[in-house]
Coordinates of C-alpha atoms and ligand atoms in Angstrom, one line a residue:
M1 CA -19.8 9.0 181.2
P2 CA -21.0 6.7 178.8
T3 CA -24.3 5.3 179.8
K4 CA -26.5 2.2 178.6
A5 CA -30.0 3.3 177.2
Y6 CA -32.7 2.4 174.9
A7 CA -33.5 4.8 172.3
A8 CA -35.5 5.5 169.2
Q9 CA -33.4 6.9 166.4
S10 CA -36.3 8.2 164.2
A11 CA -40.1 8.3 164.4
T12 CA -40.3 5.1 162.5
T13 CA -37.7 2.9 164.1
P14 CA -38.4 0.7 167.0
L15 CA -36.5 1.5 170.4
A16 CA -33.2 -0.3 170.6
P17 CA -30.0 -0.4 172.5
F18 CA -27.8 2.9 172.4
T19 CA -25.1 4.4 174.4
I20 CA -25.7 8.1 175.5
E21 CA -23.3 10.4 177.3
R22 CA -24.3 11.5 180.7
R23 CA -22.7 15.0 182.1
D24 CA -19.8 15.0 184.5
T25 CA -21.3 15.4 188.0
G26 CA -21.6 19.1 189.0
A27 CA -21.6 20.6 192.5
Q28 CA -25.5 20.4 192.7
D29 CA -25.8 17.0 190.8
V30 CA -27.1 13.7 192.1
V31 CA -26.1 10.6 190.1
I32 CA -28.8 8.0 190.3
D33 CA -28.6 4.4 189.2
I34 CA -32.0 3.6 187.7
L35 CA -33.8 0.8 189.2
Y36 CA -37.5 1.2 187.5
C37 CA -39.1 3.5 184.9
G38 CA -42.6 3.6 184.5
V39 CA -44.2 3.8 181.0
C40 CA -46.2 6.9 180.1
H41 CA -48.4 7.7 177.0
S42 CA -46.2 10.7 176.5
D43 CA -43.1 8.3 176.0
L44 CA -45.0 6.6 173.1
H45 CA -46.1 9.8 171.5
T46 CA -42.5 11.1 171.6
A47 CA -40.7 8.0 170.7
R48 CA -43.1 7.5 167.6
G49 CA -42.6 11.3 166.6
E50 CA -46.6 12.1 167.1
W51 CA -45.9 15.1 168.9
H52 CA -44.4 18.3 167.2
G53 CA -40.8 19.0 168.0
V54 CA -39.6 15.7 168.9
R55 CA -35.7 15.4 168.8
F56 CA -33.9 12.1 167.9
P57 CA -32.3 10.2 169.1
S58 CA -35.0 9.9 171.8
V59 CA -34.7 8.1 175.3
P60 CA -38.0 8.3 176.8
G61 CA -39.0 7.8 180.5
H62 CA -40.0 10.2 183.3
E63 CA -41.4 8.0 186.0
I64 CA -37.9 7.1 187.4
V65 CA -37.2 5.4 190.8
G66 CA -33.4 4.7 191.6
R67 CA -30.6 4.7 194.1
V68 CA -28.2 7.5 194.5
R69 CA -24.6 6.6 193.3
A70 CA -22.6 9.7 193.9
V71 CA -23.5 13.4 194.8
G72 CA -21.8 16.8 193.9
D73 CA -20.0 18.9 196.6
K74 CA -22.9 21.1 197.3
V75 CA -25.6 18.3 197.7
G76 CA -26.7 18.0 201.2
R77 CA -30.1 16.6 201.0
F78 CA -29.1 13.2 199.5
A79 CA -26.2 10.6 200.0
P80 CA -25.1 7.5 198.2
G81 CA -27.5 4.7 198.8
D82 CA -30.8 6.9 199.1
I83 CA -33.7 5.6 197.1
V84 CA -34.9 8.6 195.1
G85 CA -37.2 9.6 192.3
V86 CA -37.2 11.8 189.2
G87 CA -40.4 12.9 187.5
C88 CA -41.1 14.9 184.1
M89 CA -38.8 17.9 184.7
V90 CA -35.2 18.2 185.5
D91 CA -34.6 21.9 185.4
S92 CA -36.4 25.2 185.1
C93 CA -35.6 29.1 185.0
R94 CA -35.9 29.2 188.8
E95 CA -36.6 32.9 188.5
C96 CA -40.2 33.3 187.2
A97 CA -43.1 33.8 189.3
S98 CA -44.2 30.2 188.8
C99 CA -40.7 28.8 189.7
N100 CA -40.8 31.1 192.9
E101 CA -43.9 29.5 193.9
G102 CA -42.8 25.9 193.3
L103 CA -44.8 25.5 190.2
E104 CA -41.9 24.7 187.8
Q105 CA -44.2 23.0 185.6
Y106 CA -45.7 26.4 184.6
C107 CA -42.2 28.0 184.2
E108 CA -42.5 31.2 182.3
G109 CA -38.8 31.4 181.4
P110 CA -37.6 31.5 177.9
H111 CA -37.6 27.5 177.4
S112 CA -40.3 26.8 180.0
F113 CA -39.3 23.9 182.1
Q114 CA -36.5 21.3 181.0
G115 CA -38.4 17.9 180.1
T116 CA -36.7 14.9 181.7
Y117 CA -36.6 13.8 178.0
N118 CA -36.9 15.8 174.6
G119 CA -35.9 18.8 176.8
W120 CA -33.4 21.6 176.1
N121 CA -29.8 20.9 177.3
D122 CA -28.0 23.9 178.7
G123 CA -26.2 25.9 175.9
S124 CA -25.9 23.3 173.6
G125 CA -29.5 23.2 172.4
E126 CA -29.4 19.4 172.1
N127 CA -31.8 16.7 173.8
T128 CA -32.4 15.4 177.2
Y129 CA -32.4 11.7 177.7
G130 CA -34.8 9.9 180.0
G131 CA -35.4 7.0 182.3
Y132 CA -35.0 4.2 179.7
S133 CA -31.3 4.0 180.9
A134 CA -28.9 2.8 183.5
S135 CA -28.4 6.1 185.0
I136 CA -29.2 9.9 185.1
T137 CA -27.7 12.9 186.4
V138 CA -30.1 15.3 187.9
D139 CA -29.7 18.7 189.8
Q140 CA -30.7 18.1 193.5
H141 CA -33.8 20.5 193.2
F142 CA -35.4 18.1 191.0
V143 CA -34.8 15.0 192.8
L144 CA -37.3 13.4 195.2
K145 CA -37.0 11.4 198.2
V146 CA -38.9 8.1 198.2
N147 CA -39.9 6.7 201.5
H148 CA -41.8 3.5 200.5
P149 CA -40.5 0.1 201.5
E150 CA -38.0 -1.4 199.0
E151 CA -40.4 -4.2 197.7
S152 CA -42.8 -1.6 196.4
L153 CA -40.3 0.6 194.5
A154 CA -41.5 -0.6 191.1
A155 CA -45.2 0.4 191.9
V156 CA -43.7 3.9 193.1
A157 CA -42.4 4.8 189.8
P158 CA -45.8 5.7 188.0
L159 CA -46.6 8.1 191.1
L160 CA -43.7 10.6 189.4
C161 CA -46.1 11.4 186.6
A162 CA -49.4 9.8 186.6
G163 CA -49.6 10.2 190.5
V164 CA -48.7 14.0 190.6
T165 CA -50.7 14.7 187.5
T166 CA -53.9 13.7 189.4
W167 CA -52.7 14.7 192.8
S168 CA -52.0 18.2 192.0
P169 CA -55.5 19.2 190.6
L170 CA -57.0 17.3 193.4
R171 CA -55.2 19.3 196.0
H172 CA -55.6 22.5 194.2
W173 CA -59.2 22.3 193.9
G174 CA -59.8 21.2 197.6
T175 CA -60.6 17.3 197.4
G176 CA -61.3 16.0 200.8
P177 CA -63.9 14.9 203.4
G178 CA -67.3 16.4 202.5
K179 CA -66.6 16.7 198.9
K180 CA -68.1 14.6 196.1
V181 CA -65.5 14.2 193.4
G182 CA -65.6 12.4 190.0
V183 CA -63.0 10.7 188.2
V184 CA -63.6 10.0 184.6
G185 CA -61.7 7.4 182.7
I186 CA -60.1 4.3 184.5
G187 CA -56.5 4.2 183.1
G188 CA -53.1 4.9 184.2
L189 CA -54.0 8.4 185.3
G190 CA -57.7 7.7 186.4
H191 CA -56.8 4.6 188.7
M192 CA -54.3 6.9 190.6
G193 CA -57.0 9.7 190.8
I194 CA -59.4 7.2 192.3
K195 CA -57.0 6.0 194.9
L196 CA -55.8 9.4 195.8
A197 CA -59.2 11.1 196.0
R198 CA -60.3 8.1 198.2
A199 CA -57.4 8.6 200.5
L200 CA -57.9 12.5 200.8
G201 CA -61.4 11.6 202.1
A202 CA -63.7 12.6 199.4
H203 CA -66.7 10.5 198.3
V204 CA -65.4 9.2 194.9
V205 CA -67.5 8.5 191.9
A206 CA -65.8 7.0 189.0
F207 CA -66.9 7.2 185.3
T208 CA -66.3 4.6 182.7
T209 CA -68.0 3.7 179.4
S210 CA -67.6 0.1 179.9
T211 CA -69.7 -2.1 182.4
S212 CA -66.7 -4.5 182.5
K213 CA -64.7 -2.0 184.6
V214 CA -67.2 -1.4 187.3
E215 CA -65.9 -4.0 189.7
A216 CA -62.2 -3.0 189.0
A217 CA -63.0 0.9 189.8
K218 CA -64.7 -0.2 193.0
A219 CA -61.5 -2.4 194.0
L220 CA -59.4 0.8 193.4
G221 CA -61.4 2.8 195.9
A222 CA -64.6 4.3 194.2
H223 CA -67.6 4.6 196.4
E224 CA -69.9 4.5 193.1
V225 CA -69.3 3.9 189.6
V226 CA -71.3 5.4 187.0
V227 CA -71.5 4.0 183.2
S228 CA -71.4 7.2 181.4
R229 CA -73.1 5.8 178.3
N230 CA -76.1 5.3 180.2
P231 CA -78.1 8.6 180.4
E232 CA -80.3 7.4 183.4
E233 CA -77.1 6.8 185.6
M234 CA -75.7 10.1 184.5
A235 CA -78.8 12.0 185.3
A236 CA -79.0 10.7 188.8
H237 CA -75.9 12.6 189.5
A238 CA -76.9 15.9 188.1
R239 CA -75.8 19.1 190.0
S240 CA -74.0 17.1 192.7
F241 CA -70.2 17.2 192.2
D242 CA -67.9 19.6 193.7
F243 CA -65.1 18.6 191.3
I244 CA -64.7 16.3 188.4
L245 CA -61.0 15.2 187.2
N246 CA -61.2 14.1 183.7
T247 CA -58.3 11.9 182.6
V248 CA -59.8 11.0 179.1
A249 CA -57.5 11.9 176.2
A250 CA -60.0 10.8 173.4
S251 CA -62.3 13.5 172.0
H252 CA -65.8 13.4 173.9
D253 CA -68.8 15.3 174.9
L254 CA -67.8 17.6 177.9
D255 CA -71.4 18.9 178.4
A256 CA -72.4 15.7 179.9
F257 CA -69.9 16.0 182.8
V258 CA -70.5 19.8 183.0
A259 CA -74.2 19.0 183.9
L260 CA -73.2 17.0 186.9
L261 CA -71.3 19.8 188.6
K262 CA -72.8 21.7 191.3
R263 CA -72.8 25.6 191.3
D264 CA -69.3 26.7 191.1
G265 CA -68.0 23.2 190.5
T266 CA -65.0 22.5 188.2
M267 CA -64.1 19.9 185.8
T268 CA -60.4 19.8 185.1
L269 CA -59.0 18.0 182.1
V270 CA -55.5 16.3 182.3
G271 CA -55.6 14.5 178.9
V272 CA -55.0 16.3 175.5
P273 CA -57.0 14.8 172.9
E274 CA -55.7 14.5 169.4
T275 CA -58.7 15.7 167.7
A276 CA -60.3 18.5 169.7
H277 CA -63.4 17.9 172.0
P278 CA -66.8 19.2 170.8
S279 CA -66.8 23.0 171.8
P280 CA -68.7 22.9 175.3
S281 CA -72.0 24.8 175.6
V282 CA -71.6 28.0 177.5
G283 CA -75.2 28.1 178.8
P284 CA -74.5 25.3 181.4
L285 CA -71.3 27.2 182.6
I286 CA -73.0 30.6 183.1
F287 CA -76.2 28.9 184.7
G288 CA -74.1 27.5 187.5
R289 CA -71.0 29.5 187.5
R290 CA -69.2 26.2 186.5
A291 CA -65.7 26.0 185.1
I292 CA -63.7 23.7 182.8
A293 CA -60.0 23.9 183.6
G294 CA -56.7 22.2 182.6
S295 CA -53.8 21.1 184.7
L296 CA -50.2 20.1 184.0
I297 CA -48.3 17.5 186.0
G298 CA -47.3 19.1 189.3
G299 CA -44.5 21.2 190.9
I300 CA -41.5 19.6 192.8
A301 CA -42.9 20.5 196.2
E302 CA -46.2 19.0 195.5
T303 CA -44.5 15.9 194.1
Q304 CA -42.6 15.5 197.3
E305 CA -45.8 16.0 199.2
M306 CA -47.7 13.4 197.1
L307 CA -44.9 10.9 197.5
D308 CA -45.0 11.4 201.3
F309 CA -48.8 11.2 201.5
C310 CA -48.6 7.9 199.4
A311 CA -45.8 6.5 201.6
E312 CA -47.9 7.1 204.8
H313 CA -51.1 5.8 203.2
N314 CA -49.5 2.8 201.7
I315 CA -50.5 3.8 198.1
T316 CA -48.7 2.7 195.1
S317 CA -49.8 2.2 191.3
D318 CA -51.1 -1.1 190.0
I319 CA -48.5 -2.3 187.7
E320 CA -47.1 -5.0 185.2
M321 CA -43.4 -5.1 185.1
I322 CA -42.0 -5.6 181.6
A323 CA -38.3 -6.2 180.4
M324 CA -36.6 -3.2 178.5
A325 CA -36.7 -5.1 175.2
D326 CA -40.4 -5.6 175.3
I327 CA -41.1 -1.9 175.3
D328 CA -42.6 -1.6 171.6
H329 CA -44.9 -4.4 172.4
A330 CA -45.9 -2.7 175.6
Y331 CA -46.7 0.5 173.6
D332 CA -49.0 -1.4 171.3
R333 CA -50.9 -3.1 174.2
M334 CA -51.1 0.6 175.7
L335 CA -52.7 1.7 172.5
R336 CA -55.4 -1.0 172.9
S337 CA -55.7 -0.1 176.7
D338 CA -54.5 -3.7 177.6
V339 CA -52.7 -2.8 180.8
K340 CA -53.8 -2.8 184.4
Y341 CA -52.7 0.0 184.8
R342 CA -49.1 0.9 184.2
F343 CA -46.3 -0.8 182.7
V344 CA -42.8 -0.4 184.5
I345 CA -39.5 -1.4 183.1
D346 CA -37.2 -3.5 185.3
M347 CA -34.0 -1.7 184.6
A348 CA -32.0 -4.8 185.5
T349 CA -32.9 -6.0 182.1
L350 CA -31.4 -3.3 180.2
Ligands
LIG401 ZN1 -46.0 11.2 181.9
LIG402 ZN1 -39.3 29.7 185.7

């Protein structure tokens, strides 16, 4: 069915109105009228062709909250009127070891997972179109239930990428009571990391390069805030962290944070830097059996777990709502880190 959307026609053209075709409703499909879509840095990199293999036209958006309009014959978990979410994936091979363990983001099938946008389309080899659109049709396996109250739905949208990207590593590395957890960077990802680690019961220390963010980090739930440019403040935390979640995508010295890990501590990176980080020193890893790891978004089961946890603990993202037509301006502001902490598009403005 023809569907209103906003698309970039090439890496150098701004996003503009465009009509896309959504597939006919299959037996397993959920047709969702999109209410809100969060704006992720991946959207910007894709729309502006900064990543390898971007296909145009490009319709970004993978932090989707909407209302079910229709369901296919075999859909039992959802009904018209339900509030649902769609995150970064809309399909995967469903046969490999990772898919079988509910970790579809690490799908080992021939195509990896199918991205909500810029993903492979069954058979045709064309593009998938994301959430900057009036509606989306998604297989029920990749649709999430949203239990937050109606008035907070816009602020739920960023949980579908920023939320689960921080939740998955926090859970995998055992964040909870009695653990000291660091969160590096206080942006779209980091602000969720702080909120979630706090709600999971950890002692949370936020790291920022800017003294101006200290009070904001405390307001988000950090017990302590360290200005990472200050060597004395850093030294005071040497060998004390069980886990550090590093959300910073800019190239920086990882050794300074490795030194803060306890024996057997892990620092996990969730941001991909444009220019590589300086290679970490091996000595501090060996002398302390410390690890540097990576983590990619989260599986469907853990995304649902995160949404349920957030609904129960009254957690949402801190957002600024924008109209669809303001998207390029919002991208420019994101590049200046001029947003607290996530833009969300009100899809009624499409
Ligand atoms: Zn994202
Ligand atoms: Zn798979």
